[in-house]
Coordinates of C-alpha atoms in Angstrom, one line a residue:
M297 CA 252.5 -5.4 -189.7
L298 CA 252.5 -1.7 -189.4
Q299 CA 249.1 -1.5 -191.3
Q300 CA 247.7 -3.9 -189.4
V301 CA 248.5 -1.5 -186.1
R302 CA 247.2 1.4 -187.8
R303 CA 244.0 -0.2 -188.2
W304 CA 244.0 -1.4 -184.6
F305 CA 244.6 1.9 -183.6
R306 CA 241.5 3.6 -185.9
Q307 CA 238.9 0.8 -184.1
I308 CA 240.2 2.0 -180.7
G309 CA 239.8 5.6 -181.8
L310 CA 236.4 5.2 -183.1
V311 CA 235.1 3.2 -180.0
M312 CA 236.3 6.2 -177.9
V313 CA 234.5 8.3 -180.3
L314 CA 231.6 6.4 -179.3
V315 CA 231.8 5.9 -175.9
S316 CA 232.3 9.7 -175.3
F317 CA 228.8 10.8 -177.4
C318 CA 227.0 7.7 -175.1
W319 CA 228.3 9.4 -172.0
L320 CA 227.6 12.9 -173.0
G321 CA 224.1 12.1 -174.2
A322 CA 223.7 10.0 -170.6
I323 CA 224.6 13.2 -168.5
A324 CA 222.6 15.8 -170.5
P325 CA 220.1 16.9 -168.5
A326 CA 216.6 15.9 -169.0
H327 CA 213.9 18.6 -170.5
S328 CA 210.9 18.8 -168.3
F329 CA 207.5 19.2 -170.2
N330 CA 205.7 22.4 -170.3
N331 CA 202.8 22.1 -172.5
P332 CA 200.5 25.2 -171.3
E333 CA 198.3 24.9 -174.6
L334 CA 196.8 21.6 -173.2
L335 CA 195.2 23.4 -170.3
P336 CA 191.7 25.2 -170.5
A337 CA 191.6 28.7 -171.0
E338 CA 188.7 29.0 -168.1
P339 CA 189.7 28.5 -164.8
T340 CA 188.6 25.1 -163.4
N341 CA 189.5 22.9 -160.6
V342 CA 189.5 19.7 -162.8
V343 CA 191.0 18.8 -166.3
D344 CA 190.3 16.0 -167.9
L345 CA 192.2 15.3 -170.7
A346 CA 192.0 11.5 -170.8
Q347 CA 187.8 12.0 -170.4
I348 CA 187.4 9.6 -167.5
L349 CA 184.9 11.6 -166.1
T350 CA 181.5 12.3 -167.6
P351 CA 180.2 16.2 -167.8
V352 CA 177.9 15.7 -165.0
Q353 CA 180.6 14.2 -162.9
K354 CA 183.1 16.8 -163.7
E355 CA 180.8 19.9 -163.2
R356 CA 179.8 18.5 -159.7
L357 CA 183.7 17.4 -158.5
D358 CA 184.7 20.9 -159.8
S359 CA 182.2 22.5 -157.7
E360 CA 182.7 20.0 -154.8
L361 CA 186.7 20.9 -154.7
A362 CA 185.6 24.7 -155.1
E363 CA 183.3 24.6 -151.9
F364 CA 186.0 22.7 -149.8
E365 CA 188.8 24.7 -150.6
A366 CA 186.4 28.0 -149.3
Q367 CA 185.5 25.9 -146.3
T368 CA 188.9 24.5 -145.4
G369 CA 191.3 26.2 -147.3
W370 CA 192.7 23.1 -148.8
K371 CA 193.2 23.1 -152.2
L372 CA 192.4 19.7 -154.3
R373 CA 192.9 19.5 -158.0
V374 CA 192.8 16.9 -160.6
L375 CA 194.6 15.9 -163.5
T376 CA 193.8 13.5 -165.8
Q377 CA 196.0 12.6 -168.9
Y378 CA 196.9 9.7 -171.2
D379 CA 199.2 10.4 -173.9
R380 CA 199.8 13.8 -173.9
T381 CA 200.6 15.8 -170.6
P382 CA 200.5 19.7 -169.8
G383 CA 203.6 19.0 -167.2
L384 CA 204.8 21.7 -164.9
A385 CA 202.4 24.2 -166.3
V386 CA 199.8 23.0 -163.7
R387 CA 201.6 24.9 -161.3
D388 CA 201.1 28.3 -162.5
F389 CA 197.8 27.5 -164.2
W390 CA 196.5 26.4 -160.4
D391 CA 199.3 28.2 -158.7
L392 CA 199.5 25.5 -156.4
D393 CA 201.5 25.9 -152.7
D394 CA 202.5 24.2 -149.6
R395 CA 198.3 23.8 -149.1
S396 CA 197.9 21.9 -152.4
I397 CA 197.2 18.6 -153.4
L398 CA 197.2 17.7 -156.8
L399 CA 196.0 14.2 -158.2
V400 CA 197.2 13.0 -161.4
A401 CA 195.2 9.9 -163.4
D402 CA 197.7 8.6 -165.8
T403 CA 195.7 5.7 -167.6
R404 CA 199.2 4.5 -169.1
G405 CA 200.7 2.9 -165.8
G406 CA 200.2 0.0 -163.7
N407 CA 198.7 2.0 -161.1
L408 CA 196.3 4.7 -161.9
L409 CA 196.5 7.3 -159.4
N410 CA 199.6 9.7 -158.3
F411 CA 199.8 12.5 -156.3
N412 CA 201.6 15.8 -155.6
V413 CA 201.4 16.7 -152.4
G414 CA 202.3 20.4 -151.1
D415 CA 204.9 20.6 -147.6
T416 CA 202.2 21.3 -145.1
A417 CA 199.5 19.0 -146.3
Y418 CA 202.3 16.5 -146.3
R419 CA 202.8 17.0 -142.5
V420 CA 199.2 16.4 -142.3
L421 CA 198.8 13.1 -144.4
Q422 CA 202.0 11.5 -144.0
R423 CA 203.6 9.0 -146.8
T424 CA 201.7 5.5 -145.2
F425 CA 198.6 7.3 -146.0
W426 CA 199.4 8.5 -149.6
V427 CA 200.7 4.5 -150.2
E428 CA 197.6 3.1 -148.9
L429 CA 195.7 5.7 -150.8
Q430 CA 197.4 4.6 -154.1
T431 CA 197.1 0.6 -153.8
R432 CA 193.9 0.8 -152.6
F433 CA 192.2 2.8 -155.1
G434 CA 194.6 2.9 -158.2
N435 CA 195.4 -0.7 -158.5
Q436 CA 194.1 -2.4 -161.7
Y437 CA 191.5 -5.1 -159.6
F438 CA 189.7 -1.8 -158.2
V439 CA 189.8 0.1 -161.6
R440 CA 188.6 -3.1 -163.3
D441 CA 185.7 -3.7 -160.8
N442 CA 184.7 -0.1 -160.3
G443 CA 185.9 2.1 -163.2
E444 CA 188.5 4.7 -163.1
D445 CA 186.2 7.4 -162.3
Q446 CA 185.3 5.9 -159.0
A447 CA 189.1 5.3 -158.5
I448 CA 189.4 9.3 -158.7
L449 CA 186.2 10.2 -156.8
Q450 CA 186.8 7.8 -154.2
S451 CA 190.4 8.5 -153.4
L452 CA 189.1 12.4 -153.1
H453 CA 186.7 11.8 -150.8
A454 CA 188.9 10.3 -148.4
I455 CA 191.4 12.7 -148.7
E456 CA 188.5 15.4 -147.8
T457 CA 187.2 13.1 -145.2
C458 CA 191.0 13.3 -143.4
L459 CA 191.6 16.5 -143.9
A460 CA 188.5 18.0 -142.5
Q461 CA 189.3 16.0 -139.2
G462 CA 192.8 17.3 -139.0
G463 CA 194.7 13.8 -140.1
C464 CA 194.5 10.1 -140.6
R465 CA 196.4 7.4 -139.6
A466 CA 195.2 5.0 -142.2
V467 CA 192.7 5.6 -145.2
P468 CA 189.0 5.5 -143.8
G469 CA 187.1 2.4 -144.6
L470 CA 187.8 -1.2 -144.6
P471 CA 187.3 -3.1 -148.0
Q472 CA 185.8 -6.7 -147.7
E473 CA 189.2 -8.3 -148.5
Q474 CA 191.1 -6.6 -145.6
W475 CA 188.0 -7.5 -143.2
L476 CA 188.7 -11.0 -144.3
L477 CA 192.4 -10.9 -143.2
T478 CA 191.7 -9.5 -140.1
L479 CA 188.9 -11.8 -138.9
A480 CA 191.3 -14.7 -140.3
T481 CA 194.5 -13.6 -137.9
S482 CA 192.0 -13.5 -135.0
I483 CA 190.8 -17.0 -135.8
F484 CA 194.1 -17.9 -136.1
G485 CA 195.3 -16.3 -132.8
G486 CA 192.5 -17.7 -131.1
I487 CA 193.1 -21.2 -132.4
I488 CA 197.0 -20.9 -130.7
L489 CA 195.4 -19.8 -127.5
G490 CA 192.9 -22.5 -127.3
F491 CA 195.7 -25.1 -127.9
V492 CA 198.1 -23.5 -125.3
A493 CA 195.7 -23.2 -122.8
R494 CA 194.9 -27.2 -122.7
P495 CA 196.0 -28.6 -119.1
R496 CA 199.1 -30.8 -119.2
R497 CA 198.6 -32.6 -115.6
A498 CA 195.4 -34.2 -114.3
D499 CA 194.8 -31.7 -111.5
Q500 CA 194.9 -28.6 -114.0
K501 CA 192.2 -26.8 -115.9
V502 CA 193.9 -24.3 -117.6
A503 CA 198.1 -23.7 -118.5
W504 CA 198.2 -20.4 -117.6
T505 CA 201.7 -20.4 -117.8
W506 CA 201.7 -21.8 -121.2
I507 CA 199.0 -18.9 -122.2
L508 CA 201.5 -16.6 -121.0
L509 CA 204.4 -17.7 -122.6
F510 CA 202.6 -17.7 -125.9
S511 CA 201.0 -14.5 -125.2
P512 CA 203.3 -12.9 -127.8
L513 CA 202.1 -14.7 -130.4
W514 CA 198.3 -14.7 -130.2
G515 CA 198.4 -11.3 -128.8
M516 CA 200.2 -10.0 -132.1
L517 CA 197.7 -12.0 -134.0
F518 CA 194.4 -10.9 -132.3
F519 CA 195.6 -7.3 -131.1
A520 CA 197.8 -6.0 -133.8
F521 CA 196.7 -7.9 -136.7
G522 CA 193.0 -8.5 -135.9
L523 CA 191.6 -5.7 -134.1
G524 CA 194.1 -2.7 -134.8
P525 CA 193.7 -2.4 -139.0
V526 CA 189.7 -2.3 -138.2
L527 CA 189.7 0.1 -135.6
V528 CA 191.9 2.4 -137.4
R529 CA 190.1 2.6 -140.1
T530 CA 186.3 2.4 -139.2
Q531 CA 184.0 3.2 -136.5
E532 CA 181.5 0.3 -136.9
W533 CA 181.2 -2.1 -134.5
L534 CA 179.9 -5.2 -136.4
P535 CA 183.3 -6.5 -137.9
V536 CA 184.8 -5.5 -134.5
L537 CA 182.5 -8.3 -132.6
R538 CA 183.1 -10.5 -135.7
N539 CA 186.5 -10.5 -135.1
V540 CA 186.3 -11.0 -131.2
A541 CA 183.4 -13.6 -131.9
G542 CA 186.1 -15.5 -134.4
F543 CA 188.8 -14.9 -131.9
A544 CA 186.8 -16.7 -128.7
L545 CA 185.1 -19.4 -131.3
G546 CA 188.9 -20.6 -132.4
A547 CA 190.1 -20.8 -128.7
I548 CA 187.3 -22.3 -127.6
V549 CA 187.2 -25.3 -130.4
A550 CA 191.0 -25.5 -130.2
F551 CA 190.8 -26.1 -126.3
L552 CA 187.9 -28.7 -126.4
I553 CA 189.1 -30.7 -129.6
P554 CA 190.3 -33.8 -127.7
A555 CA 194.3 -34.1 -127.8
P556 CA 195.5 -37.2 -129.8
S557 CA 196.0 -40.1 -127.4
G558 CA 199.4 -42.2 -127.2
P559 CA 199.5 -45.9 -128.2
P560 CA 198.3 -48.4 -125.4
P561 CA 201.1 -49.4 -123.2
V562 CA 202.6 -52.8 -123.9
L563 CA 202.2 -55.3 -120.6
E564 CA 205.3 -57.1 -120.0
E565 CA 205.0 -60.9 -119.6

């Protein structure tokens, strides 16, 4: 009996030692990567470790970023990586500050693009801009259809455009799939307007009361989700006119479709 109790104490002690080691390992500070040997010896604005860009693209982009910095004072830098990363060494290599924006393209993750934004740049282009920029150009579908190089180049072009004009509420440009969504919501808002506008009495031509009653619904679909995203992202009038036409067509068709009639009255004998 005594030996069995001692055996239990030994097992309990062994478990406590293992738990303490695991706990110490869990709270041990993580060491950040810092590999300056991966960076080139000569100064450059683009470090393409993953070899995503062609030599011509890299040279042209390097010159473009240098010219943009000279004209505006904003420092844009590009780092592509795959299996190894220079880590914190890029701070000293590029002397990153509050007016710096570092685009990191990492092919290992689900989304290609990541951004390290300085405080001053973050006040000009806020969080919603960066989230939309990452989801639009860094997602797997865009990369598959357009290539990793275009994801980098187009996202940089959007950043330069917005910084040059003092900021953007949204990423410039209206993708086809996003415009189709705004068109669908515009048509749906028009259909709701057309249905509620049908007269309910014989002496009534338009049910204005019902139009006003449902105005938050069809107004939100048309103005907030139909026109709003288009006006914020592009200055072209063609998608705006198409959405207005879709809204009007949906309202007219829904208003003119004859309402289903009820069963004929039964005559009592």
